[in-house]
Amino acid sequence: MIVMKFGGTSVQDATAIHNAANIIQREQVRVPLIVVSACAGVTDMLIQLGELSSHGEEHKALGILEELYQRHQQIVSELAHGSTGSASGRTRSVKIANKWEGVRDTFMRDSEELRRLILSLSVLKELTPRTLDQIMSYGERWSSLLLYHELCQLRIPTIQVDARTILITNADFNHASPQMQLTETKTRELILPFVKKQQVVVTQGFIGSTSDSATTTLGRGGSDYSAAILGTVLDAEEIQIWTDVDGILSADPSILPGAYRIKRMTFEEASELAYFGAKVLHPSTILPAIEKDIPVRVLNSRNPESEGTLITREQTASTACIIKSIAYKEGITVVNVKSTRMLMAHGFLSKVFEVFAIHKKSVDVIATSEVGVALTVDSAENLEPLVHDLQSFAEVTVHHGKAVLCVVGENMRQTKGIAARLFAALDRSNVNVELISHGGSEINLTFVIKETDIEQAVKALHDEFFSGINEKDPMFDINHL
Ligand code: ADP
Ligand code: ASP
Ligand code: MG
């Protein structure tokens, strides 16, 4: 069996859902488990709905609910209309029409439930992480229902399984972690019987539940992670991530539209890229797949003929290029911590890290000097108490508006002089490197620049490292969409 995950844009409207169902039909013989994200933009709207309600702005929240309701009902109308066009025979058309009526009823019931929730939250004036997870879960529940019915309409033997019955997590609402043992037991028990009968199973990405049935979510973009978790516990042959670009590209296409498709990557490269901001994969996706050595393929639902990017343990193609891709994270804050004595006091660094650990702030880039240390954090939220604690033994300055850039590639292991080329290229483009990391990994180089320099820096580095590449390179497709 395989896992196929469809992201928000791949199910954003009736056409996309119909297209996704066709892609699934082609893979039917491999018995896919389908993991679906909410239709594009829906999770953002649900969050807004929750926040507005808790600020007492129930009219605006009800307006968003109405928009969501109309959008999903519109998709039903379009998909159902397709059904009467393609159905063979009147009896079948009537049956299908009744099924779509059932979907409409569910949307109506859910909408009523959300309306009551909006009214309660606006009285309570609070939105707990637990309630937010409950609210966000509707997005995936709705999109999966639509795709399920579209698959039935194509006469593909399909069943639905609520992800909350199989993906069991801890109670860390909004950022829950899977409890792998329980998830494995539940998933195998509830999914394998259908796999054995060659049925397609549709479930939701992103959502799960605690062992006492409270709805949880895995963090934004978490459907990729759901796909990897489920694929791992089911020993899938392959995990496919269907999105809106041709695969993992040599840079973010929204900054560099001409970026190249990478044909092959290693788990380690993909992991580093995702961690350092390449939104195409959730940073945790690769970890479960590594455990069972399951290949992950990133594919384009708008261009299903493209081979996408295949991620495996070993480097399986050669290339003359030293790096594979450039990623970046925006909204970075640098915290400079200077020992109050002139020279680095014994135990100073461990004290600094202890403070970061106590405040649960993870650090991406660290640079040390004789008198201090600079660290980056990717959210300035709740930084004040941390700074306060550091100030008890150090001088602290905080700088916002930074970005972390990262170049990744297996070939970096054997190559010297990359940093020099990188600095020279950035210097020619007037981009100042403010910090560079002390090489936590042999396959990446990470550094900090001003947020406003991101575009220039990515372009300069792409020109520098990919200029010699040609059409025959076995690792890159330079002519993809
Ligand atoms: P989905 O909704 O399918 O999960 P996402 O929006 O989360 O899709 O991720 C896909 C997007 O990731 C692309 O549209 C692209 O803009 C962005 N992206 C950033 N870096 C890269 C990269 N190196 N390769 C491909 N896409 C990237
Ligand atoms: N719908 C969720 C989000 O927008 C999860 C996902 O798309 O992966 O974050
Ligand atoms: Mg995503």
Coordinates of C-alpha atoms and ligand atoms in Angstrom, one line a residue, residues 37-38 43 140 206 220-224, ligand 2:
S37 CA -5.7 18.8 4.1
A38 CA -8.4 21.4 4.5
T43 CA -7.6 26.7 8.4
E140 CA -10.0 18.7 7.2
F206 CA -3.3 17.5 10.6
R220 CA 0.4 24.3 11.0
G221 CA 1.2 22.4 7.8
G222 CA 1.0 19.2 9.8
S223 CA -0.8 17.1 7.2
D224 CA 2.5 16.1 5.7
Ligands
ASP2 N1 -4.8 22.6 7.1 C1 -3.6 22.7 8.0 C2 -2.9 24.1 7.8 O1 -3.3 24.9 7.0 C3 -2.7 21.6 7.8 C4 -2.1 21.4 6.4 O2 -2.5 22.0 5.5 O3 -1.1 20.7 6.3 O4 -2.0 24.3 8.5

